[in-house]
């Protein structure tokens, strides 16, 4: 896309509403958690601004977004702004009767949203080898579905669940979509999570089975990190440019804006929407400079799997100890 014709606003937006969680998943891409929390009034006004753009995808994440006291308000405000949000969640707060009642109330009012619940396997031992609270998450999914809420399941593939992850499809026929992704390199997965690694041959066999299921059930039911024409994992692609920042943006739990959550380094900060409209940040000279940089090289080159000697790694790769239990 020529930079002189870049979009007037992002098509896809990811917002981290907080930075704390009840779990410590061994491959987590959001740790370390620093305890930050977005101010509710500004989030709601920001959602009105985002509603002026032709956004196709709005996702709330964290941390665990339902630990934010105003998360339900954000869902309602999104809908009022013409947006249908998705919420990346571990599902545990759905066991709280009050939260469930509020979400069901939104559903009854016709407000649409999707719960992207993370579960690696329906077998608690397999799931808990990397995540934890498998039985509780299973119960949360059951409760959400029984109350008519729309649920997608996100499953990360690792040595603990590679033999049982695809069984999730039969276990939860009411789930709209299943997403399977490999472990992304982070400080945790590259150190204490080394045993989660899967040998290449075994991983290819898994993806082949997943592809066969996708052919049978459709890409709307099963999403995989593959380019269908090449049958090649996106993790292995060697693009020499970056689309992030041209069509997407990531707003972290301090209101700072980046092209995506993987390119969150000080050199890629496009600006802040704490006191500035998103349109001003998106069209700023700084944002244009970052887009130009992204046409020369991927903005996520700081990933340790790609450039382990980089001196400007995102915090999640530095192994900082977080003290926030959530």
PDB file of C-alpha atoms in Angstrom:
ATOM      1  CA  UNK A   1       0.000   0.000   0.000  1.00  0.00           C
ATOM      2  CA  UNK A   2       1.556   3.346  -1.024  1.00  0.00           C
ATOM      3  CA  UNK A   3       2.098   5.468   2.050  1.00  0.00           C
ATOM      4  CA  UNK A   4       0.505   8.463   0.376  1.00  0.00           C
ATOM      5  CA  UNK A   5      -2.769   6.506   0.281  1.00  0.00           C
ATOM      6  CA  UNK A   6      -2.734   4.908   3.733  1.00  0.00           C
ATOM      7  CA  UNK A   7      -6.072   4.388   5.452  1.00  0.00           C
ATOM      8  CA  UNK A   8      -7.695   7.272   7.312  1.00  0.00           C
ATOM      9  CA  UNK A   9      -8.029   4.982  10.315  1.00  0.00           C
ATOM     10  CA  UNK A  10      -7.076   1.472  11.430  1.00  0.00           C
ATOM     11  CA  UNK A  11      -9.132  -1.536  10.356  1.00  0.00           C
ATOM     12  CA  UNK A  12      -8.115  -3.620  13.353  1.00  0.00           C
ATOM     13  CA  UNK A  13      -7.523  -2.389  16.921  1.00  0.00           C
ATOM     14  CA  UNK A  14      -6.285  -4.291  19.972  1.00  0.00           C
ATOM     15  CA  UNK A  15      -6.627  -2.617  23.389  1.00  0.00           C
ATOM     16  CA  UNK A  16      -4.984  -3.893  26.568  1.00  0.00           C
ATOM     17  CA  UNK A  17      -7.296  -2.540  29.273  1.00  0.00           C
ATOM     18  CA  UNK A  18      -5.014  -3.655  32.108  1.00  0.00           C
ATOM     19  CA  UNK A  19      -1.791  -5.449  32.925  1.00  0.00           C
ATOM     20  CA  UNK A  20      -2.515  -8.071  35.560  1.00  0.00           C
ATOM     21  CA  UNK A  21      -3.952 -11.585  35.573  1.00  0.00           C
ATOM     22  CA  UNK A  22      -4.851 -14.488  37.868  1.00  0.00           C
ATOM     23  CA  UNK A  23      -2.742 -16.926  35.812  1.00  0.00           C
ATOM     24  CA  UNK A  24       0.911 -17.162  34.861  1.00  0.00           C
ATOM     25  CA  UNK A  25       0.796 -19.136  31.624  1.00  0.00           C
ATOM     26  CA  UNK A  26       4.264 -20.415  30.844  1.00  0.00           C
ATOM     27  CA  UNK A  27       4.242 -19.018  27.293  1.00  0.00           C
ATOM     28  CA  UNK A  28       2.358 -15.790  28.052  1.00  0.00           C
ATOM     29  CA  UNK A  29       3.101 -12.990  25.586  1.00  0.00           C
ATOM     30  CA  UNK A  30       1.804 -10.257  27.913  1.00  0.00           C
ATOM     31  CA  UNK A  31       4.045 -10.789  30.938  1.00  0.00           C
ATOM     32  CA  UNK A  32       5.564  -9.245  32.878  1.00  0.00           C
ATOM     33  CA  UNK A  33       2.457  -7.570  34.291  1.00  0.00           C
ATOM     34  CA  UNK A  34       3.011  -4.089  35.697  1.00  0.00           C
ATOM     35  CA  UNK A  35      -0.377  -3.452  37.313  1.00  0.00           C
ATOM     36  CA  UNK A  36      -1.397  -0.631  34.976  1.00  0.00           C
ATOM     37  CA  UNK A  37      -5.074   0.040  34.281  1.00  0.00           C
ATOM     38  CA  UNK A  38      -6.779   2.187  31.647  1.00  0.00           C
ATOM     39  CA  UNK A  39      -8.943   5.014  32.962  1.00  0.00           C
ATOM     40  CA  UNK A  40     -12.556   4.168  32.155  1.00  0.00           C
ATOM     41  CA  UNK A  41     -13.825   7.580  31.092  1.00  0.00           C
ATOM     42  CA  UNK A  42     -11.072   7.972  28.502  1.00  0.00           C
ATOM     43  CA  UNK A  43     -11.626   4.444  27.158  1.00  0.00           C
ATOM     44  CA  UNK A  44     -15.303   5.177  26.579  1.00  0.00           C
ATOM     45  CA  UNK A  45     -14.552   8.424  24.760  1.00  0.00           C
ATOM     46  CA  UNK A  46     -11.854   6.622  22.760  1.00  0.00           C
ATOM     47  CA  UNK A  47     -14.404   4.022  21.651  1.00  0.00           C
ATOM     48  CA  UNK A  48     -16.585   6.821  20.302  1.00  0.00           C
ATOM     49  CA  UNK A  49     -13.580   8.033  18.295  1.00  0.00           C
ATOM     50  CA  UNK A  50     -12.913   4.527  16.986  1.00  0.00           C
ATOM     51  CA  UNK A  51     -16.548   4.272  15.919  1.00  0.00           C
ATOM     52  CA  UNK A  52     -15.867   7.023  13.380  1.00  0.00           C
ATOM     53  CA  UNK A  53     -13.420   4.755  11.547  1.00  0.00           C
ATOM     54  CA  UNK A  54     -14.334   1.780   9.332  1.00  0.00           C
ATOM     55  CA  UNK A  55     -13.001  -0.665  11.940  1.00  0.00           C
ATOM     56  CA  UNK A  56     -13.567  -4.325  11.143  1.00  0.00           C
ATOM     57  CA  UNK A  57     -12.061  -5.786  14.294  1.00  0.00           C
ATOM     58  CA  UNK A  58     -11.928  -4.507  17.885  1.00  0.00           C
ATOM     59  CA  UNK A  59     -10.410  -6.738  20.549  1.00  0.00           C
ATOM     60  CA  UNK A  60      -9.981  -6.111  24.267  1.00  0.00           C
ATOM     61  CA  UNK A  61      -7.168  -7.927  26.024  1.00  0.00           C
ATOM     62  CA  UNK A  62      -4.784  -7.563  28.963  1.00  0.00           C
ATOM     63  CA  UNK A  63      -3.786  -9.088  31.380  1.00  0.00           C
ATOM     64  CA  UNK A  64      -7.183 -10.486  32.085  1.00  0.00           C
ATOM     65  CA  UNK A  65      -9.631  -7.841  30.816  1.00  0.00           C
ATOM     66  CA  UNK A  66     -12.505  -8.928  33.061  1.00  0.00           C
ATOM     67  CA  UNK A  67     -10.414  -7.920  36.068  1.00  0.00           C
ATOM     68  CA  UNK A  68     -10.971  -4.339  34.908  1.00  0.00           C
ATOM     69  CA  UNK A  69     -13.989  -3.065  36.895  1.00  0.00           C
ATOM     70  CA  UNK A  70     -15.444  -1.339  33.807  1.00  0.00           C
ATOM     71  CA  UNK A  71     -14.979  -4.070  31.204  1.00  0.00           C
ATOM     72  CA  UNK A  72     -18.720  -4.650  30.791  1.00  0.00           C
ATOM     73  CA  UNK A  73     -19.185  -0.898  30.328  1.00  0.00           C
ATOM     74  CA  UNK A  74     -16.567  -1.020  27.554  1.00  0.00           C
ATOM     75  CA  UNK A  75     -18.515  -3.744  25.748  1.00  0.00           C
ATOM     76  CA  UNK A  76     -21.701  -1.695  25.878  1.00  0.00           C
ATOM     77  CA  UNK A  77     -19.904   1.490  24.819  1.00  0.00           C
ATOM     78  CA  UNK A  78     -18.348  -0.369  21.873  1.00  0.00           C
ATOM     79  CA  UNK A  79     -21.752  -1.495  20.664  1.00  0.00           C
ATOM     80  CA  UNK A  80     -23.149   2.021  21.040  1.00  0.00           C
ATOM     81  CA  UNK A  81     -20.278   3.220  18.848  1.00  0.00           C
ATOM     82  CA  UNK A  82     -21.181   0.709  16.150  1.00  0.00           C
ATOM     83  CA  UNK A  83     -18.464  -1.806  17.031  1.00  0.00           C
ATOM     84  CA  UNK A  84     -18.751  -5.514  17.820  1.00  0.00           C
ATOM     85  CA  UNK A  85     -15.944  -6.301  20.269  1.00  0.00           C
ATOM     86  CA  UNK A  86     -14.124  -9.517  21.104  1.00  0.00           C
ATOM     87  CA  UNK A  87     -12.627 -10.094  24.534  1.00  0.00           C
ATOM     88  CA  UNK A  88      -9.532 -12.256  25.028  1.00  0.00           C
ATOM     89  CA  UNK A  89     -10.128 -13.906  28.399  1.00  0.00           C
ATOM     90  CA  UNK A  90      -9.079 -16.876  30.487  1.00  0.00           C
ATOM     91  CA  UNK A  91     -12.766 -17.243  31.394  1.00  0.00           C
ATOM     92  CA  UNK A  92     -12.283 -17.501  35.147  1.00  0.00           C
ATOM     93  CA  UNK A  93     -14.301 -14.388  36.024  1.00  0.00           C
ATOM     94  CA  UNK A  94     -17.300 -15.916  34.256  1.00  0.00           C
ATOM     95  CA  UNK A  95     -17.654 -18.109  37.334  1.00  0.00           C
ATOM     96  CA  UNK A  96     -18.587 -14.915  39.176  1.00  0.00           C
ATOM     97  CA  UNK A  97     -22.383 -14.753  39.189  1.00  0.00           C
ATOM     98  CA  UNK A  98     -22.541 -10.973  39.063  1.00  0.00           C
ATOM     99  CA  UNK A  99     -20.355 -10.667  35.960  1.00  0.00           C
ATOM    100  CA  UNK A 100     -22.259 -13.446  34.206  1.00  0.00           C
ATOM    101  CA  UNK A 101     -25.583 -11.729  34.928  1.00  0.00           C
ATOM    102  CA  UNK A 102     -24.321  -8.466  33.474  1.00  0.00           C
ATOM    103  CA  UNK A 103     -23.064 -10.156  30.309  1.00  0.00           C
ATOM    104  CA  UNK A 104     -26.308 -12.079  29.875  1.00  0.00           C
ATOM    105  CA  UNK A 105     -28.219  -8.827  30.312  1.00  0.00           C
ATOM    106  CA  UNK A 106     -26.219  -7.276  27.468  1.00  0.00           C
ATOM    107  CA  UNK A 107     -26.937 -10.342  25.340  1.00  0.00           C
ATOM    108  CA  UNK A 108     -30.670 -10.112  26.011  1.00  0.00           C
ATOM    109  CA  UNK A 109     -30.583  -6.440  25.011  1.00  0.00           C
ATOM    110  CA  UNK A 110     -29.174  -7.496  21.642  1.00  0.00           C
ATOM    111  CA  UNK A 111     -25.636  -6.232  22.269  1.00  0.00           C
ATOM    112  CA  UNK A 112     -23.233  -8.460  20.364  1.00  0.00           C
ATOM    113  CA  UNK A 113     -19.762  -9.485  21.558  1.00  0.00           C
ATOM    114  CA  UNK A 114     -17.526 -12.555  21.468  1.00  0.00           C
ATOM    115  CA  UNK A 115     -15.708 -14.192  24.363  1.00  0.00           C
ATOM    116  CA  UNK A 116     -12.346 -15.494  23.114  1.00  0.00           C
ATOM    117  CA  UNK A 117     -11.657 -18.009  25.884  1.00  0.00           C
ATOM    118  CA  UNK A 118      -8.217 -19.592  26.149  1.00  0.00           C
ATOM    119  CA  UNK A 119      -8.168 -23.346  26.682  1.00  0.00           C
ATOM    120  CA  UNK A 120      -5.387 -25.588  25.432  1.00  0.00           C
ATOM    121  CA  UNK A 121      -7.075 -28.923  26.029  1.00  0.00           C
ATOM    122  CA  UNK A 122     -10.227 -30.405  27.503  1.00  0.00           C
ATOM    123  CA  UNK A 123      -7.918 -32.714  29.457  1.00  0.00           C
ATOM    124  CA  UNK A 124      -6.997 -30.710  32.595  1.00  0.00           C
ATOM    125  CA  UNK A 125      -3.545 -32.329  32.900  1.00  0.00           C
ATOM    126  CA  UNK A 126      -2.681 -31.386  29.319  1.00  0.00           C
ATOM    127  CA  UNK A 127      -4.039 -27.872  29.670  1.00  0.00           C
ATOM    128  CA  UNK A 128      -2.442 -27.230  33.048  1.00  0.00           C
ATOM    129  CA  UNK A 129       1.008 -28.265  31.866  1.00  0.00           C
ATOM    130  CA  UNK A 130       1.309 -24.747  30.457  1.00  0.00           C
ATOM    131  CA  UNK A 131      -1.689 -22.728  31.646  1.00  0.00           C
ATOM    132  CA  UNK A 132      -3.587 -23.829  34.756  1.00  0.00           C
ATOM    133  CA  UNK A 133      -7.181 -23.900  36.067  1.00  0.00           C
ATOM    134  CA  UNK A 134      -8.345 -26.179  33.256  1.00  0.00           C
ATOM    135  CA  UNK A 135     -11.389 -27.517  35.101  1.00  0.00           C
ATOM    136  CA  UNK A 136     -12.515 -24.007  36.000  1.00  0.00           C
ATOM    137  CA  UNK A 137     -12.140 -22.774  32.439  1.00  0.00           C
ATOM    138  CA  UNK A 138     -14.130 -25.750  31.142  1.00  0.00           C
ATOM    139  CA  UNK A 139     -16.927 -24.850  33.550  1.00  0.00           C
ATOM    140  CA  UNK A 140     -16.777 -21.211  32.455  1.00  0.00           C
ATOM    141  CA  UNK A 141     -17.178 -22.205  28.801  1.00  0.00           C
ATOM    142  CA  UNK A 142     -20.107 -24.449  29.656  1.00  0.00           C
ATOM    143  CA  UNK A 143     -21.817 -21.669  31.606  1.00  0.00           C
ATOM    144  CA  UNK A 144     -21.258 -19.094  28.866  1.00  0.00           C
ATOM    145  CA  UNK A 145     -22.652 -21.364  26.156  1.00  0.00           C
ATOM    146  CA  UNK A 146     -25.647 -22.421  28.229  1.00  0.00           C
ATOM    147  CA  UNK A 147     -26.534 -18.753  28.668  1.00  0.00           C
ATOM    148  CA  UNK A 148     -26.436 -18.081  24.945  1.00  0.00           C
ATOM    149  CA  UNK A 149     -23.168 -16.125  24.904  1.00  0.00           C
ATOM    150  CA  UNK A 150     -20.976 -16.358  21.802  1.00  0.00           C
ATOM    151  CA  UNK A 151     -17.732 -18.200  22.547  1.00  0.00           C
ATOM    152  CA  UNK A 152     -14.579 -18.792  20.529  1.00  0.00           C
ATOM    153  CA  UNK A 153     -11.749 -20.947  21.883  1.00  0.00           C
ATOM    154  CA  UNK A 154      -8.080 -20.036  21.538  1.00  0.00           C
ATOM    155  CA  UNK A 155      -5.662 -22.949  21.914  1.00  0.00           C
ATOM    156  CA  UNK A 156      -1.881 -22.666  21.966  1.00  0.00           C
ATOM    157  CA  UNK A 157      -0.113 -25.793  20.741  1.00  0.00           C
ATOM    158  CA  UNK A 158       2.761 -27.172  22.841  1.00  0.00           C
ATOM    159  CA  UNK A 159       4.194 -30.491  23.979  1.00  0.00           C
ATOM    160  CA  UNK A 160       1.578 -30.889  26.694  1.00  0.00           C
ATOM    161  CA  UNK A 161      -1.538 -30.640  24.533  1.00  0.00           C
ATOM    162  CA  UNK A 162      -0.448 -31.542  21.011  1.00  0.00           C
ATOM    163  CA  UNK A 163      -2.209 -34.925  21.234  1.00  0.00           C
ATOM    164  CA  UNK A 164      -5.496 -33.584  22.601  1.00  0.00           C
ATOM    165  CA  UNK A 165      -5.949 -29.989  21.380  1.00  0.00           C
ATOM    166  CA  UNK A 166      -7.993 -30.906  18.295  1.00  0.00           C
ATOM    167  CA  UNK A 167     -10.422 -32.883  20.482  1.00  0.00           C
ATOM    168  CA  UNK A 168     -11.759 -29.508  21.634  1.00  0.00           C
ATOM    169  CA  UNK A 169     -13.703 -29.274  18.374  1.00  0.00           C
ATOM    170  CA  UNK A 170     -15.898 -32.263  19.216  1.00  0.00           C
ATOM    171  CA  UNK A 171     -16.097 -31.405  22.911  1.00  0.00           C
ATOM    172  CA  UNK A 172     -17.641 -27.971  22.297  1.00  0.00           C
ATOM    173  CA  UNK A 173     -20.033 -28.058  19.326  1.00  0.00           C
ATOM    174  CA  UNK A 174     -21.582 -24.772  20.439  1.00  0.00           C
ATOM    175  CA  UNK A 175     -18.333 -22.838  20.014  1.00  0.00           C
ATOM    176  CA  UNK A 176     -18.366 -20.641  16.918  1.00  0.00           C
ATOM    177  CA  UNK A 177     -14.652 -20.727  16.086  1.00  0.00           C
ATOM    178  CA  UNK A 178     -11.500 -22.522  17.202  1.00  0.00           C
ATOM    179  CA  UNK A 179      -8.093 -20.877  16.773  1.00  0.00           C
ATOM    180  CA  UNK A 180      -4.916 -22.925  17.010  1.00  0.00           C
ATOM    181  CA  UNK A 181      -1.532 -21.206  17.197  1.00  0.00           C
ATOM    182  CA  UNK A 182       2.029 -22.276  18.053  1.00  0.00           C
ATOM    183  CA  UNK A 183       3.882 -21.000  21.095  1.00  0.00           C
ATOM    184  CA  UNK A 184       5.235 -17.526  20.343  1.00  0.00           C
ATOM    185  CA  UNK A 185       8.833 -16.895  21.513  1.00  0.00           C
ATOM    186  CA  UNK A 186       8.842 -14.950  24.791  1.00  0.00           C
ATOM    187  CA  UNK A 187      11.224 -14.859  27.720  1.00  0.00           C
ATOM    188  CA  UNK A 188       9.115 -17.474  29.531  1.00  0.00           C
ATOM    189  CA  UNK A 189       8.809 -19.871  26.616  1.00  0.00           C
ATOM    190  CA  UNK A 190      12.498 -19.515  25.750  1.00  0.00           C
ATOM    191  CA  UNK A 191      13.655 -20.231  29.315  1.00  0.00           C
ATOM    192  CA  UNK A 192      11.415 -21.987  31.836  1.00  0.00           C
ATOM    193  CA  UNK A 193       9.082 -23.125  29.055  1.00  0.00           C
ATOM    194  CA  UNK A 194      11.677 -24.887  26.929  1.00  0.00           C
ATOM    195  CA  UNK A 195      10.001 -28.248  27.594  1.00  0.00           C
ATOM    196  CA  UNK A 196       6.915 -26.950  25.795  1.00  0.00           C
ATOM    197  CA  UNK A 197       8.758 -27.050  22.477  1.00  0.00           C
ATOM    198  CA  UNK A 198       7.615 -29.612  19.906  1.00  0.00           C
ATOM    199  CA  UNK A 199       9.933 -31.214  17.383  1.00  0.00           C
ATOM    200  CA  UNK A 200       9.347 -30.055  13.826  1.00  0.00           C
ATOM    201  CA  UNK A 201       8.132 -33.386  12.435  1.00  0.00           C
ATOM    202  CA  UNK A 202       5.546 -33.811  15.161  1.00  0.00           C
ATOM    203  CA  UNK A 203       4.350 -30.251  14.754  1.00  0.00           C
ATOM    204  CA  UNK A 204       3.934 -30.679  10.990  1.00  0.00           C
ATOM    205  CA  UNK A 205       1.851 -33.790  11.604  1.00  0.00           C
ATOM    206  CA  UNK A 206      -0.408 -31.784  13.916  1.00  0.00           C
ATOM    207  CA  UNK A 207      -0.890 -28.987  11.397  1.00  0.00           C
ATOM    208  CA  UNK A 208      -1.678 -31.512   8.679  1.00  0.00           C
ATOM    209  CA  UNK A 209      -4.467 -32.991  10.811  1.00  0.00           C
ATOM    210  CA  UNK A 210      -5.708 -29.492  11.586  1.00  0.00           C
ATOM    211  CA  UNK A 211      -5.738 -28.629   7.871  1.00  0.00           C
ATOM    212  CA  UNK A 212      -7.786 -31.726   7.090  1.00  0.00           C
ATOM    213  CA  UNK A 213     -10.333 -30.713   9.733  1.00  0.00           C
ATOM    214  CA  UNK A 214     -10.378 -27.195   8.369  1.00  0.00           C
ATOM    215  CA  UNK A 215     -11.104 -28.532   4.881  1.00  0.00           C
ATOM    216  CA  UNK A 216     -13.971 -30.539   6.350  1.00  0.00           C
ATOM    217  CA  UNK A 217     -15.496 -27.899   8.633  1.00  0.00           C
ATOM    218  CA  UNK A 218     -14.466 -24.672   6.935  1.00  0.00           C
ATOM    219  CA  UNK A 219     -12.114 -21.784   7.687  1.00  0.00           C
ATOM    220  CA  UNK A 220     -14.862 -19.965   9.610  1.00  0.00           C
ATOM    221  CA  UNK A 221     -14.883 -22.840  12.108  1.00  0.00           C
ATOM    222  CA  UNK A 222     -11.137 -23.506  12.351  1.00  0.00           C
ATOM    223  CA  UNK A 223      -8.524 -20.763  12.072  1.00  0.00           C
ATOM    224  CA  UNK A 224      -4.864 -21.679  11.598  1.00  0.00           C
ATOM    225  CA  UNK A 225      -1.667 -19.609  11.320  1.00  0.00           C
ATOM    226  CA  UNK A 226      -1.120 -20.696   7.728  1.00  0.00           C
ATOM    227  CA  UNK A 227      -1.150 -19.254   4.265  1.00  0.00           C
ATOM    228  CA  UNK A 228      -3.390 -21.717   2.510  1.00  0.00           C
ATOM    229  CA  UNK A 229      -1.662 -21.402  -0.846  1.00  0.00           C
ATOM    230  CA  UNK A 230       1.772 -22.237   0.530  1.00  0.00           C
ATOM    231  CA  UNK A 231       0.805 -24.433   3.480  1.00  0.00           C
ATOM    232  CA  UNK A 232       3.436 -22.550   5.400  1.00  0.00           C
ATOM    233  CA  UNK A 233       3.310 -21.268   8.940  1.00  0.00           C
ATOM    234  CA  UNK A 234       3.213 -17.509   9.264  1.00  0.00           C
ATOM    235  CA  UNK A 235       5.912 -17.889  11.897  1.00  0.00           C
ATOM    236  CA  UNK A 236       8.277 -19.038   9.133  1.00  0.00           C
ATOM    237  CA  UNK A 237       7.474 -16.343   6.590  1.00  0.00           C
ATOM    238  CA  UNK A 238      10.343 -14.058   5.684  1.00  0.00           C
ATOM    239  CA  UNK A 239       8.603 -10.876   4.546  1.00  0.00           C
ATOM    240  CA  UNK A 240      10.929  -7.930   4.196  1.00  0.00           C
ATOM    241  CA  UNK A 241       8.217  -5.428   5.060  1.00  0.00           C
ATOM    242  CA  UNK A 242       5.432  -4.928   7.595  1.00  0.00           C
ATOM    243  CA  UNK A 243       1.712  -4.220   7.253  1.00  0.00           C
ATOM    244  CA  UNK A 244       1.288  -3.366  10.932  1.00  0.00           C
ATOM    245  CA  UNK A 245       0.691   0.334  11.398  1.00  0.00           C
ATOM    246  CA  UNK A 246      -0.851   0.544   7.940  1.00  0.00           C
ATOM    247  CA  UNK A 247      -4.056  -1.282   8.843  1.00  0.00           C
ATOM    248  CA  UNK A 248      -3.689  -2.076  12.546  1.00  0.00           C
ATOM    249  CA  UNK A 249      -2.809  -0.486  15.845  1.00  0.00           C
ATOM    250  CA  UNK A 250      -2.269  -1.615  19.407  1.00  0.00           C
ATOM    251  CA  UNK A 251      -3.148   0.512  22.443  1.00  0.00           C
ATOM    252  CA  UNK A 252      -1.418  -0.673  25.595  1.00  0.00           C
ATOM    253  CA  UNK A 253      -2.535  -0.378  29.208  1.00  0.00           C
ATOM    254  CA  UNK A 254      -0.946   3.076  29.472  1.00  0.00           C
ATOM    255  CA  UNK A 255      -2.732   4.459  26.354  1.00  0.00           C
ATOM    256  CA  UNK A 256       0.466   4.312  24.269  1.00  0.00           C
ATOM    257  CA  UNK A 257      -0.075   3.417  20.600  1.00  0.00           C
ATOM    258  CA  UNK A 258       2.048   0.990  18.560  1.00  0.00           C
ATOM    259  CA  UNK A 259       1.614  -0.693  15.161  1.00  0.00           C
ATOM    260  CA  UNK A 260       0.933  -4.028  16.902  1.00  0.00           C
ATOM    261  CA  UNK A 261       1.542  -5.718  20.252  1.00  0.00           C
ATOM    262  CA  UNK A 262       4.623  -7.509  18.906  1.00  0.00           C
ATOM    263  CA  UNK A 263       6.330  -4.296  17.847  1.00  0.00           C
ATOM    264  CA  UNK A 264       5.972  -2.585  21.224  1.00  0.00           C
ATOM    265  CA  UNK A 265       9.354  -0.903  21.600  1.00  0.00           C
ATOM    266  CA  UNK A 266      10.172   2.736  22.281  1.00  0.00           C
ATOM    267  CA  UNK A 267      11.312   3.209  18.680  1.00  0.00           C
ATOM    268  CA  UNK A 268       7.909   2.115  17.366  1.00  0.00           C
ATOM    269  CA  UNK A 269       5.692   4.213  19.618  1.00  0.00           C
ATOM    270  CA  UNK A 270       3.313   6.163  17.387  1.00  0.00           C
ATOM    271  CA  UNK A 271       2.024   8.374  20.187  1.00  0.00           C
ATOM    272  CA  UNK A 272      -0.417   8.372  23.099  1.00  0.00           C
ATOM    273  CA  UNK A 273      -4.200   8.639  23.129  1.00  0.00           C
ATOM    274  CA  UNK A 274      -4.391   9.444  26.810  1.00  0.00           C
ATOM    275  CA  UNK A 275      -5.034  13.098  26.010  1.00  0.00           C
ATOM    276  CA  UNK A 276      -4.920  13.060  22.208  1.00  0.00           C
ATOM    277  CA  UNK A 277      -7.567  11.844  19.724  1.00  0.00           C
ATOM    278  CA  UNK A 278      -6.725   8.606  17.953  1.00  0.00           C
ATOM    279  CA  UNK A 279      -7.183  10.327  14.583  1.00  0.00           C
ATOM    280  CA  UNK A 280      -4.409  12.787  15.434  1.00  0.00           C
ATOM    281  CA  UNK A 281      -2.041   9.986  16.450  1.00  0.00           C
ATOM    282  CA  UNK A 282      -2.872   7.891  13.396  1.00  0.00           C
ATOM    283  CA  UNK A 283      -2.177  10.805  11.036  1.00  0.00           C
ATOM    284  CA  UNK A 284       0.841  12.145  12.922  1.00  0.00           C
ATOM    285  CA  UNK A 285       4.274  12.619  11.388  1.00  0.00           C
ATOM    286  CA  UNK A 286       5.591  10.057  13.847  1.00  0.00           C
ATOM    287  CA  UNK A 287       3.088   7.414  12.677  1.00  0.00           C
ATOM    288  CA  UNK A 288       4.002   8.077   9.048  1.00  0.00           C
ATOM    289  CA  UNK A 289       7.701   7.673   9.873  1.00  0.00           C
ATOM    290  CA  UNK A 290       7.016   4.294  11.479  1.00  0.00           C
ATOM    291  CA  UNK A 291       5.001   3.166   8.452  1.00  0.00           C
ATOM    292  CA  UNK A 292       7.900   4.109   6.218  1.00  0.00           C
ATOM    293  CA  UNK A 293      10.260   2.148   8.456  1.00  0.00           C
ATOM    294  CA  UNK A 294       7.919  -0.837   8.243  1.00  0.00           C
ATOM    295  CA  UNK A 295       8.208  -0.888   4.451  1.00  0.00           C
ATOM    296  CA  UNK A 296      11.955  -1.522   4.776  1.00  0.00           C
ATOM    297  CA  UNK A 297      11.922  -4.160   7.505  1.00  0.00           C
ATOM    298  CA  UNK A 298       9.462  -5.858   9.820  1.00  0.00           C
ATOM    299  CA  UNK A 299       8.768  -3.806  12.907  1.00  0.00           C
ATOM    300  CA  UNK A 300       8.897  -6.924  15.082  1.00  0.00           C
ATOM    301  CA  UNK A 301      12.557  -7.599  14.273  1.00  0.00           C
ATOM    302  CA  UNK A 302      13.206  -7.307  18.020  1.00  0.00           C
ATOM    303  CA  UNK A 303      11.697 -10.759  18.475  1.00  0.00           C
ATOM    304  CA  UNK A 304      14.441 -12.893  20.046  1.00  0.00           C
ATOM    305  CA  UNK A 305      13.765 -15.701  17.574  1.00  0.00           C
ATOM    306  CA  UNK A 306      14.671 -13.292  14.770  1.00  0.00           C
ATOM    307  CA  UNK A 307      17.220 -10.999  16.362  1.00  0.00           C
ATOM    308  CA  UNK A 308      18.440 -12.356  19.720  1.00  0.00           C
ATOM    309  CA  UNK A 309      21.188  -9.728  20.024  1.00  0.00           C
ATOM    310  CA  UNK A 310      18.812  -6.778  19.828  1.00  0.00           C
ATOM    311  CA  UNK A 311      19.312  -4.289  22.649  1.00  0.00           C
ATOM    312  CA  UNK A 312      15.759  -2.964  22.405  1.00  0.00           C
ATOM    313  CA  UNK A 313      13.543  -5.902  23.277  1.00  0.00           C
ATOM    314  CA  UNK A 314       9.957  -5.407  24.437  1.00  0.00           C
ATOM    315  CA  UNK A 315       9.566  -5.845  28.192  1.00  0.00           C
ATOM    316  CA  UNK A 316       8.024  -9.293  27.747  1.00  0.00           C
ATOM    317  CA  UNK A 317      11.391 -10.620  26.550  1.00  0.00           C
ATOM    318  CA  UNK A 318      13.514  -9.171  29.337  1.00  0.00           C
ATOM    319  CA  UNK A 319      12.476 -11.571  32.066  1.00  0.00           C
ATOM    320  CA  UNK A 320      11.368  -8.850  34.486  1.00  0.00           C
ATOM    321  CA  UNK A 321       9.758 -10.286  37.605  1.00  0.00           C
ATOM    322  CA  UNK A 322       6.211  -9.037  38.013  1.00  0.00           C
ATOM    323  CA  UNK A 323       4.603  -8.825  41.439  1.00  0.00           C
ATOM    324  CA  UNK A 324       0.986  -8.270  40.425  1.00  0.00           C
ATOM    325  CA  UNK A 325      -1.191 -11.253  41.265  1.00  0.00           C
ATOM    326  CA  UNK A 326      -4.476  -9.780  40.010  1.00  0.00           C
TER     327      UNK A 326
END
